[in-house]
Amino acid sequence: NRPSGCAFHPRCPSVMGGCATEVPSLNKFGRGRVACHLHRSLTQEDKVAVHA
């Protein structure tokens, strides 16, 4: 059975409060896509640094 909220929250090292209850939306990230609550809290500078 799949857990409630984000499917990765039981094993994610960056789990946050909403991860256990809310499924994250799929968003564009660089050339790909990401579905993560942490992604919403990143600033544009953080997003650029991830790709560097």
PDB file of C-alpha atoms in Angstrom:
ATOM      1  CA  ASN A   1       0.000   0.000   0.000  1.00  0.00           C
ATOM      2  CA  ARG A   2       1.179   3.473  -0.868  1.00  0.00           C
ATOM      3  CA  PRO A   3       1.594   5.881   2.083  1.00  0.00           C
ATOM      4  CA  SER A   4      -0.514   9.036   2.345  1.00  0.00           C
ATOM      5  CA  GLY A   5       1.023  12.270   1.110  1.00  0.00           C
ATOM      6  CA  CYS A   6       4.317  12.091  -0.748  1.00  0.00           C
ATOM      7  CA  ALA A   7       5.257   8.520  -1.607  1.00  0.00           C
ATOM      8  CA  PHE A   8       8.849   9.178  -0.504  1.00  0.00           C
ATOM      9  CA  HIS A   9       8.190  10.742   2.921  1.00  0.00           C
ATOM     10  CA  PRO A  10       8.859   7.543   4.919  1.00  0.00           C
ATOM     11  CA  ARG A  11      12.460   7.400   3.648  1.00  0.00           C
ATOM     12  CA  CYS A  12      13.258  11.012   2.680  1.00  0.00           C
ATOM     13  CA  PRO A  13      16.063  12.721   4.666  1.00  0.00           C
ATOM     14  CA  SER A  14      14.449  16.147   4.049  1.00  0.00           C
ATOM     15  CA  VAL A  15      10.904  15.286   5.144  1.00  0.00           C
ATOM     16  CA  MET A  16       8.770  18.242   6.297  1.00  0.00           C
ATOM     17  CA  GLY A  17       5.381  18.606   7.963  1.00  0.00           C
ATOM     18  CA  GLY A  18       3.185  18.504   4.856  1.00  0.00           C
ATOM     19  CA  CYS A  19       4.987  15.564   3.295  1.00  0.00           C
ATOM     20  CA  ALA A  20       2.969  12.990   5.231  1.00  0.00           C
ATOM     21  CA  THR A  21      -0.412  14.475   4.314  1.00  0.00           C
ATOM     22  CA  GLU A  22      -0.151  16.358   0.983  1.00  0.00           C
ATOM     23  CA  VAL A  23       0.812  14.905  -2.392  1.00  0.00           C
ATOM     24  CA  PRO A  24       3.240  17.387  -3.998  1.00  0.00           C
ATOM     25  CA  SER A  25       2.353  18.807  -7.414  1.00  0.00           C
ATOM     26  CA  LEU A  26       4.528  18.124 -10.451  1.00  0.00           C
ATOM     27  CA  ASN A  27       6.487  21.236 -11.523  1.00  0.00           C
ATOM     28  CA  LYS A  28       9.048  22.070 -14.198  1.00  0.00           C
ATOM     29  CA  PHE A  29      12.610  22.138 -12.876  1.00  0.00           C
ATOM     30  CA  GLY A  30      15.316  22.916 -15.394  1.00  0.00           C
ATOM     31  CA  ARG A  31      14.884  20.444 -18.253  1.00  0.00           C
ATOM     32  CA  GLY A  32      12.937  17.997 -16.109  1.00  0.00           C
ATOM     33  CA  ARG A  33      10.127  17.891 -13.600  1.00  0.00           C
ATOM     34  CA  VAL A  34      10.000  17.529  -9.830  1.00  0.00           C
ATOM     35  CA  ALA A  35       7.233  16.677  -7.371  1.00  0.00           C
ATOM     36  CA  CYS A  36       8.551  17.688  -3.955  1.00  0.00           C
ATOM     37  CA  HIS A  37       7.420  20.037  -1.181  1.00  0.00           C
ATOM     38  CA  LEU A  38      11.045  21.068  -0.655  1.00  0.00           C
ATOM     39  CA  HIS A  39      11.162  22.342  -4.245  1.00  0.00           C
ATOM     40  CA  ARG A  40       8.455  24.923  -3.424  1.00  0.00           C
ATOM     41  CA  SER A  41      10.603  26.434  -0.669  1.00  0.00           C
ATOM     42  CA  LEU A  42      13.747  26.845  -2.801  1.00  0.00           C
ATOM     43  CA  THR A  43      14.638  30.313  -4.036  1.00  0.00           C
ATOM     44  CA  GLN A  44      15.612  30.884  -7.668  1.00  0.00           C
ATOM     45  CA  GLU A  45      19.268  31.096  -6.562  1.00  0.00           C
ATOM     46  CA  ASP A  46      18.976  27.696  -4.866  1.00  0.00           C
ATOM     47  CA  LYS A  47      17.456  26.201  -8.031  1.00  0.00           C
ATOM     48  CA  VAL A  48      20.311  27.527 -10.154  1.00  0.00           C
ATOM     49  CA  ALA A  49      22.884  26.159  -7.677  1.00  0.00           C
ATOM     50  CA  VAL A  50      21.340  22.691  -7.909  1.00  0.00           C
ATOM     51  CA  HIS A  51      22.028  22.669 -11.650  1.00  0.00           C
ATOM     52  CA  ALA A  52      25.588  24.024 -11.371  1.00  0.00           C
TER      53      ALA A  52
END
